[in-house]
Short mmCIF file of C-alpha atoms in Angstrom, two decimals:
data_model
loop_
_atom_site.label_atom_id
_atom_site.label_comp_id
_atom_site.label_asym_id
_atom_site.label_seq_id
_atom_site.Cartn_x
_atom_site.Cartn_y
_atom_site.Cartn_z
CA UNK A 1 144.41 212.62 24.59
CA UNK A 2 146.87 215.40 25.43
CA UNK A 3 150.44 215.26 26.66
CA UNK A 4 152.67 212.00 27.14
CA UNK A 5 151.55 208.89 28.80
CA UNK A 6 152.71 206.09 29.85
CA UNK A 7 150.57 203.36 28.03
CA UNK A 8 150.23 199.37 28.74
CA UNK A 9 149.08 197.88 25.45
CA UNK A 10 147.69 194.71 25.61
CA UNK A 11 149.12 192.62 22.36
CA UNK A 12 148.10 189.56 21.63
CA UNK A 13 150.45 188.80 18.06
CA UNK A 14 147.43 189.87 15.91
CA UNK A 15 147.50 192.95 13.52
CA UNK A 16 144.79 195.54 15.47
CA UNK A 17 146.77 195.01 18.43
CA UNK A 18 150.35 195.49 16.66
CA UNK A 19 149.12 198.09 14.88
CA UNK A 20 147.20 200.01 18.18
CA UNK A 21 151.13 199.51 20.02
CA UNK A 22 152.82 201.17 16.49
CA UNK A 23 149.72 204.38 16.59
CA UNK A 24 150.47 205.25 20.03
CA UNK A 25 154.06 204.91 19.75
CA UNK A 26 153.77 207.69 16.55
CA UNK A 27 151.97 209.64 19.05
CA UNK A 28 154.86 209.93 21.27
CA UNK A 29 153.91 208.08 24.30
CA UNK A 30 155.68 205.37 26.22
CA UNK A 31 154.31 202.80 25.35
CA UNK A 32 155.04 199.21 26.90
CA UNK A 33 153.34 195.86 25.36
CA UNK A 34 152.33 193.04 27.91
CA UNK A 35 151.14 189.53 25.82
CA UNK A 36 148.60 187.65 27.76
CA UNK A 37 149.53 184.43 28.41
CA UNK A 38 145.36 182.94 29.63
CA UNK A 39 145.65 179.21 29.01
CA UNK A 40 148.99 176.65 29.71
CA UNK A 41 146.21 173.35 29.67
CA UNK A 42 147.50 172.15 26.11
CA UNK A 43 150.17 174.81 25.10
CA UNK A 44 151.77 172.01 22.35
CA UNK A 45 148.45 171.56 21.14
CA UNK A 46 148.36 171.26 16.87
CA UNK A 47 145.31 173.50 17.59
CA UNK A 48 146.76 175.99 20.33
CA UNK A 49 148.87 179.42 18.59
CA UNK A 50 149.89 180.94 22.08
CA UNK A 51 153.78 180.72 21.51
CA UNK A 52 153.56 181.56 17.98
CA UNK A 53 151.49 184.11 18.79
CA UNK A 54 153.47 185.32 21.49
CA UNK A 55 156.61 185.61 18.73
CA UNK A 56 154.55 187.75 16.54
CA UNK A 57 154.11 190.24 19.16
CA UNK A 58 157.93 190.20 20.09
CA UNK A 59 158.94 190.62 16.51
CA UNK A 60 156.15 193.97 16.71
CA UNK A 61 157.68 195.21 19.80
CA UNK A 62 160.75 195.30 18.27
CA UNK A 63 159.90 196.73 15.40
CA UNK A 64 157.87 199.70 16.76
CA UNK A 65 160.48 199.67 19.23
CA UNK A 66 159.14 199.42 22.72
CA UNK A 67 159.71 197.06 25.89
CA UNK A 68 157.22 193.88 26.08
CA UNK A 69 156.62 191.52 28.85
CA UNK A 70 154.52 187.99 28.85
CA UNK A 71 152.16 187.98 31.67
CA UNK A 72 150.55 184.41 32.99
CA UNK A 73 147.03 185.10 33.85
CA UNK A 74 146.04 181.12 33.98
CA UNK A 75 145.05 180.84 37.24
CA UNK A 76 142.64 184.04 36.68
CA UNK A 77 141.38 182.65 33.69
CA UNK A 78 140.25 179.77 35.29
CA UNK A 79 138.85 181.16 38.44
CA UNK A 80 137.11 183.97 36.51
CA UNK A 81 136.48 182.46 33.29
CA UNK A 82 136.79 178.96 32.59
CA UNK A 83 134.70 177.84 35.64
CA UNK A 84 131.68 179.74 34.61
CA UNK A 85 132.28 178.13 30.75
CA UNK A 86 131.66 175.07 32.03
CA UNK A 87 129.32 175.90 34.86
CA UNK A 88 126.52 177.53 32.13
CA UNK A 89 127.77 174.71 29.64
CA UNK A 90 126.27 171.80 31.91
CA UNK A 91 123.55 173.59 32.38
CA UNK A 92 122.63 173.36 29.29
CA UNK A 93 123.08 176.93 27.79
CA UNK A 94 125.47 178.59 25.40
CA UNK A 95 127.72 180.81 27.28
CA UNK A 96 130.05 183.58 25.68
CA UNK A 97 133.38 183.47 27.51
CA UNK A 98 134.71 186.22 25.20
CA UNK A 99 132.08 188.91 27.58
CA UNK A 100 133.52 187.62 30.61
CA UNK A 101 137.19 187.17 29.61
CA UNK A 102 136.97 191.17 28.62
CA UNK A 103 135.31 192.37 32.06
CA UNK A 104 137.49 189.49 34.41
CA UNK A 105 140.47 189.12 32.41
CA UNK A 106 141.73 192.09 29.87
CA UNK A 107 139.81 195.49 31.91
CA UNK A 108 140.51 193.63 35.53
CA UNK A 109 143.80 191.13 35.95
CA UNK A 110 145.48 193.37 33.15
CA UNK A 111 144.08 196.81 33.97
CA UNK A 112 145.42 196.41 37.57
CA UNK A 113 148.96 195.15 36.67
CA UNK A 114 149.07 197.73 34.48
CA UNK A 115 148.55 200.10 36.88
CA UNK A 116 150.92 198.48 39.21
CA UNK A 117 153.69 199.49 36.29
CA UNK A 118 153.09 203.27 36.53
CA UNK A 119 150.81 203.45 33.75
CA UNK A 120 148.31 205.95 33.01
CA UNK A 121 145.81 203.54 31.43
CA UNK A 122 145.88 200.53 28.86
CA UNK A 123 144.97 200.16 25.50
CA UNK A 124 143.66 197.69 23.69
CA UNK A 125 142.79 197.06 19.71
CA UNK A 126 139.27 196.76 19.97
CA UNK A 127 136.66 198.16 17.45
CA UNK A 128 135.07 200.29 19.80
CA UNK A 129 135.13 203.94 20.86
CA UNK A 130 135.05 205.91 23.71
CA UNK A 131 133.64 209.93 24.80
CA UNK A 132 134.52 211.48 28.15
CA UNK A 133 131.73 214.39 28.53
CA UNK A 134 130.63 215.69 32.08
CA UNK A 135 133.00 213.46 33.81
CA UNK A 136 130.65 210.14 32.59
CA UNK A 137 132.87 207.70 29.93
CA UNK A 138 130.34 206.48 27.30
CA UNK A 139 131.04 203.02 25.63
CA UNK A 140 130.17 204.00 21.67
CA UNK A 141 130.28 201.38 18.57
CA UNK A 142 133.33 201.48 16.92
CA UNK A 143 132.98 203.68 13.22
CA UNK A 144 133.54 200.47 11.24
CA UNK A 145 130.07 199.13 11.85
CA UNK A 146 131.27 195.86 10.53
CA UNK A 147 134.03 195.23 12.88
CA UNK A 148 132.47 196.81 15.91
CA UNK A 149 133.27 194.50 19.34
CA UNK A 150 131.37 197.01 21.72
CA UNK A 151 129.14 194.03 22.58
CA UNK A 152 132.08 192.04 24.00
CA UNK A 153 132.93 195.53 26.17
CA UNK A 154 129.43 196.09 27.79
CA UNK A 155 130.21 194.17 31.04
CA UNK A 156 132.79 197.18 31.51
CA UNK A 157 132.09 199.85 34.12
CA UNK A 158 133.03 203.51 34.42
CA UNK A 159 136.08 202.81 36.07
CA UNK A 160 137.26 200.42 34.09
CA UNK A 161 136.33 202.48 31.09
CA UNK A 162 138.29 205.89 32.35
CA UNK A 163 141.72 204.05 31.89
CA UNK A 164 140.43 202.53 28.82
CA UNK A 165 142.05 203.54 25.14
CA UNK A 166 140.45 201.99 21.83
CA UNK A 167 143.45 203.75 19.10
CA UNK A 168 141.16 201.90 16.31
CA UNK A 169 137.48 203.01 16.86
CA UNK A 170 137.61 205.52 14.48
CA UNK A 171 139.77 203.33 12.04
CA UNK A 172 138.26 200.97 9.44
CA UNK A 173 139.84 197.65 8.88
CA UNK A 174 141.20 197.58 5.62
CA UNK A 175 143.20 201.24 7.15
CA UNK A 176 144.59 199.43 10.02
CA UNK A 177 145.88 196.34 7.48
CA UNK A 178 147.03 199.45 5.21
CA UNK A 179 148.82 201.15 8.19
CA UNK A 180 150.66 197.62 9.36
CA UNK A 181 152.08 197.18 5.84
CA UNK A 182 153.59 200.62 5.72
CA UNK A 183 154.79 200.51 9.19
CA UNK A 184 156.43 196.77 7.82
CA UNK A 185 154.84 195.05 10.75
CA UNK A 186 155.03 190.94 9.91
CA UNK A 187 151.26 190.72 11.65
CA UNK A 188 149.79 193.32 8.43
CA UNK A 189 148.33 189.91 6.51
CA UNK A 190 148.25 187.73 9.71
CA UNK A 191 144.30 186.31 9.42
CA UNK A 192 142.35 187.15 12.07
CA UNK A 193 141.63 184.68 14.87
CA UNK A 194 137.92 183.38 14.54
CA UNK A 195 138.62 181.35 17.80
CA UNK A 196 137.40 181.35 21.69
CA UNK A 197 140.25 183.43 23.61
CA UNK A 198 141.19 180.09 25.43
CA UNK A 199 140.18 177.57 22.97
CA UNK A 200 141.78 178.88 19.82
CA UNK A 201 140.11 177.22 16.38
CA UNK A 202 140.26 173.60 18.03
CA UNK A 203 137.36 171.21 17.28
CA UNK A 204 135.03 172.43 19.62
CA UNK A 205 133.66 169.16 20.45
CA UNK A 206 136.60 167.04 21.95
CA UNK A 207 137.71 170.11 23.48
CA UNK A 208 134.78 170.30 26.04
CA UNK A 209 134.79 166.27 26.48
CA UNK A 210 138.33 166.74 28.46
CA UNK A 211 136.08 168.72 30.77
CA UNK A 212 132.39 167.45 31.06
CA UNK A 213 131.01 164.06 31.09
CA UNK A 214 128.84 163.36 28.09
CA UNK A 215 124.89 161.75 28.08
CA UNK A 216 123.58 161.08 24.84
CA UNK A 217 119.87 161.31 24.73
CA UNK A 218 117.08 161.27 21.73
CA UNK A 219 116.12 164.13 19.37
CA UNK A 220 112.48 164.99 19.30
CA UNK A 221 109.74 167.11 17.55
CA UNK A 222 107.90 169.12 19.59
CA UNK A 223 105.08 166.27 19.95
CA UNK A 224 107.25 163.82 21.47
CA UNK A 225 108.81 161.97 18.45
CA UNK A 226 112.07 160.67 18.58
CA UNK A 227 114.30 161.44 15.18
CA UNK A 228 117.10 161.01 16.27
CA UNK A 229 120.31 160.71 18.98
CA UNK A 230 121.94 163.33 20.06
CA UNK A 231 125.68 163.13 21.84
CA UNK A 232 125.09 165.00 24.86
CA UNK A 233 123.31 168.88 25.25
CA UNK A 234 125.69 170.88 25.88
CA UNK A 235 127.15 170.26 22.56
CA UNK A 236 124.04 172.26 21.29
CA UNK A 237 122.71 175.54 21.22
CA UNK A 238 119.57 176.65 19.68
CA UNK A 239 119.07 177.45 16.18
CA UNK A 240 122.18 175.17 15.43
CA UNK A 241 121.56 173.22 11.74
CA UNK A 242 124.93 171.71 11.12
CA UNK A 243 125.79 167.86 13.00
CA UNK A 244 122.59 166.83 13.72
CA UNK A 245 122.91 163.96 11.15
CA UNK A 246 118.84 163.52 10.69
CA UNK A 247 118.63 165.12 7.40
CA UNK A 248 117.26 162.76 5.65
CA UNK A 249 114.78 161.24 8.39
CA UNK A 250 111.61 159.37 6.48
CA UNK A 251 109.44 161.59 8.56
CA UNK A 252 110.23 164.93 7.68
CA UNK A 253 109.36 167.57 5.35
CA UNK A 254 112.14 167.52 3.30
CA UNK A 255 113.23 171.03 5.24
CA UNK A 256 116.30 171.39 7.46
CA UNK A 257 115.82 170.31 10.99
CA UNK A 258 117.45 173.27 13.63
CA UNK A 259 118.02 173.02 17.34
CA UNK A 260 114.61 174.53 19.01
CA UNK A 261 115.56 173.99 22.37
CA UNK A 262 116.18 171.70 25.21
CA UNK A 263 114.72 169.20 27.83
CA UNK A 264 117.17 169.52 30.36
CA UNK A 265 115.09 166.79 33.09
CA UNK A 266 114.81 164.81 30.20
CA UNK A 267 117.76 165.30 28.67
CA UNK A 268 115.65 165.12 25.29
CA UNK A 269 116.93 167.50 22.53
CA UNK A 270 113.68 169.06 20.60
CA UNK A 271 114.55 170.02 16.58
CA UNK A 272 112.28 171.13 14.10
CA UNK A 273 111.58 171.89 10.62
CA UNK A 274 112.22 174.84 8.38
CA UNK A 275 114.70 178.44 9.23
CA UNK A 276 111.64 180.14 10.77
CA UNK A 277 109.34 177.12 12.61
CA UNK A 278 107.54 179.36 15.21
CA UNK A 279 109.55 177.85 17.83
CA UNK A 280 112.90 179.85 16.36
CA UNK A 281 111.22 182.84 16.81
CA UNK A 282 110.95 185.23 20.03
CA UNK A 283 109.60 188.30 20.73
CA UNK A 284 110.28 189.11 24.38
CA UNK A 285 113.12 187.64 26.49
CA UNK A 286 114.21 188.05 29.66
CA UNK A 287 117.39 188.76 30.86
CA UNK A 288 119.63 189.03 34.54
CA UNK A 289 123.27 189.39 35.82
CA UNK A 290 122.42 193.09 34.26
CA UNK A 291 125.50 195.65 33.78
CA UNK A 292 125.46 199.18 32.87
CA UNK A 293 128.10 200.86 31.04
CA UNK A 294 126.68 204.36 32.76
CA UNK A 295 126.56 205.43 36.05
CA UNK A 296 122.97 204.80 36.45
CA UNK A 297 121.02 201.68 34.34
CA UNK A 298 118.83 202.46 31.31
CA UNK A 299 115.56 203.92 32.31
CA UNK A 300 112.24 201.61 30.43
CA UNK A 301 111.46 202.75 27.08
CA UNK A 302 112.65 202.36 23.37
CA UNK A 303 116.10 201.04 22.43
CA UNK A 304 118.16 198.66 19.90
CA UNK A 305 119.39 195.28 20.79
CA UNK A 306 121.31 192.34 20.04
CA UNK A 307 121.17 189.48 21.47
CA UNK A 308 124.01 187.64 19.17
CA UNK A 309 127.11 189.35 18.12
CA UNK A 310 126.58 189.32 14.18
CA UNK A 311 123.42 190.82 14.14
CA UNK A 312 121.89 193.85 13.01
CA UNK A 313 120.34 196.14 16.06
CA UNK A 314 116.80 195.17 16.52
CA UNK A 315 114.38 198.01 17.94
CA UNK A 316 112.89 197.12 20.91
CA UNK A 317 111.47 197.95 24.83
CA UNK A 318 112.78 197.55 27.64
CA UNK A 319 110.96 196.69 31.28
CA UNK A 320 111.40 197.97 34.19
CA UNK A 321 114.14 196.88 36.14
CA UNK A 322 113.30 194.98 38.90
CA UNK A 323 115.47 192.82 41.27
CA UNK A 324 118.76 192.79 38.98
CA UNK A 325 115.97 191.39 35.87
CA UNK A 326 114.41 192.95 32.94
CA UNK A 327 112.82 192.11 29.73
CA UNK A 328 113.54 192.97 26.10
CA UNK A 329 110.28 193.36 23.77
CA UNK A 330 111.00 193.51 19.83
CA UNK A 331 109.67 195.15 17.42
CA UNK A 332 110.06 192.61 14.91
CA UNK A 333 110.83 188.31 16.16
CA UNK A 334 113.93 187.40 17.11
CA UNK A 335 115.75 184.51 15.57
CA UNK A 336 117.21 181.75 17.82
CA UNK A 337 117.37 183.69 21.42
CA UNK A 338 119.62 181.93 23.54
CA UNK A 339 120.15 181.47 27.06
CA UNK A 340 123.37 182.10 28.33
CA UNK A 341 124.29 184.39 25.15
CA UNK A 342 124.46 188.11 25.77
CA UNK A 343 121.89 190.88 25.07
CA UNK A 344 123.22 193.87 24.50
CA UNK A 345 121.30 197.55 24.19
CA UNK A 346 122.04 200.48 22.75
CA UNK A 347 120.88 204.17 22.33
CA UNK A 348 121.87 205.30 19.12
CA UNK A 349 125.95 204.51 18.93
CA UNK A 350 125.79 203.98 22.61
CA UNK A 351 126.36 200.63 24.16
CA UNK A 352 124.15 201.01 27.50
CA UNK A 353 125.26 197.37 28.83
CA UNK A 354 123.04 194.07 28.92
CA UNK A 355 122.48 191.18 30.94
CA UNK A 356 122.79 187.19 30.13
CA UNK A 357 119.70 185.91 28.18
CA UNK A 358 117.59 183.33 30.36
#
């Protein structure tokens, strides 16, 4: 990036943000932090960090010296967001609210009050990098392979990604925790957040009962016997081996008992047997809602995939497009595919885009 720009940093108190603000600062641009105020439901929550969060990233600001402003983006969160979280929820699938909070939320409510301040484009401290050539923005993993987040970024489009800056995507972790110590930022040992944007690392469970009724139903095999109650499906997702509290049913094998999948009519939930039961594993699935990081979608042929963030790329096909659908073929069975989750495809380093598993 040549000359100086003016550059909206979105900080959220954690160290690859703080640390993304402090880089681009060195660099000599102006550089102005905005903290992301998303969710005001349960703000003195035991569970929820947003004010303490929202210190961290004033004591950063004023360290690497630059202006910051706290931004409410509530209401857009739960237009944009939170409503299709618990739409896909009571449907019974598994959604990922992280995808739609980066798309709705951090490259569109934030990207466009950015803009509104003057600046040139935002940046944000995602693992993920970026190459302008020909005009066309490419969306490319991050170089620490075990941080990369380009599969929360692949709902992003080429306009979103011209204004788009990722300062760490050629940094490794331990470097940017390095760089925050000698810069004397107080986020350089902060742990990272393992929680949902909104939801933070509350118990997951009595969260979504605030929001959706409940409706136990029974546990079955996959011939129609009952092992079990479960506390309502959307609590679920597939491939799931922890809480199902029928470990030591008479009937079974002695082997763990997963989440195969679900009986929505009957609001039955059907477990089995053993890691890799036949009904874990998938070779093809389908996938709409499509979006392309390019200018024009993927053409069919060979590609990797993931259809779960921590997961290695799998090789596989992909379908024709046809009527905003397609299908993923693999190479080798997939492990727990599950609707509402994102698949993701790449070429090489290249994140293509994806679609929402059905």
């Amino acid at each position: 990036m040549t000359g100086k720009k003016r550059i909206v940093v979105g900080m959220s108190g954690g160290v690859d943000s703080s640390v993304t603000a402090w880089l681009l600062k060195q660099q000599g641009h102006e550089v102005i932090g905005v903290f992301m105020q998303n969710w005001e439901d349960d703000n003195d929550d035991e569970y929820c960090s947003i004010k303490q969060d929202a210190l961290d990233a004033m004591s950063v600001a004023d360290i690497v010296g630059i202006d910051m402003e706290i931004v409410n983006f509530a209401k857009e969160y739960k237009d944009r967001v939170f409503s299709y979280f618990l739409k896909e929820y009571s449907a019974g699938r598994t959604p990922n609210p992280d995808v739609l909070c980066n798309a709705e939320i951090k490259f569109k409510a934030f990207l466009d009050y950015a803009l509104e301040l003057g600046a040139d484009c935002i940046a944000t401290g995602h693992y993920a990098r970026k190459l302008e050539q020909d005009g066309v923005h490419y969306l490319m993993k991050g170089v620490d392979h075990t941080k990369d987040q380009s599969y929360f970024l692949y709902r992003l489009q080429q306009h979103q990604l011209a204004k788009a800056l990722f300062p760490l995507g050629d940094i490794r972790k331990t470097e940017v925790r390095r760089l925050a110590e000698e810069a004397g930022l107080p986020t350089a040992a902060k742990k990272d957040s393992t929680g949902i944007c909104f939801i933070g690392e509350r118990p997951f469970r009595e969260f979504l009962q605030r929001y959706l009724p409940t409706k136990p139903g029974e546990m079955i095999t996959p011939d129609g016997k009952t092992v079990g109650k479960h506390v309502g499906l959307m609590f679920y997702t597939l491939g799931q081996r922890k809480g199902l509290n029928i470990g030591g049913n008479k009937d079974g094998n002695g082997e763990p008992w997963f989440v195969a999948g679900k009986d929505i009519p009957g609001n039955k939930l059907i477990v089995v047997q053993g890691h890799d039961h036949p009904l874990l594993l998938k070779s093809t699935l389908a996938m709409d809602d499509l979006s392309w990081t390019l200018p024009q979608p993927p053409a069919a042929g060979d590609y990797a995939a993931k259809n779960r963030y921590r997961m290695a790329d799998a090789g596989c096909s992909l379908s024709p497009i046809v009527d905003g659908r397609a299908t993923l073929t693999f190479r080798d069975k997939q492990w727990a595919v599950t609707p509402g989750q994102s698949a993701v495809l790449y070429d090489g380093d290249i994140c293509l885009g994806g679609g929402i598993i059905q």
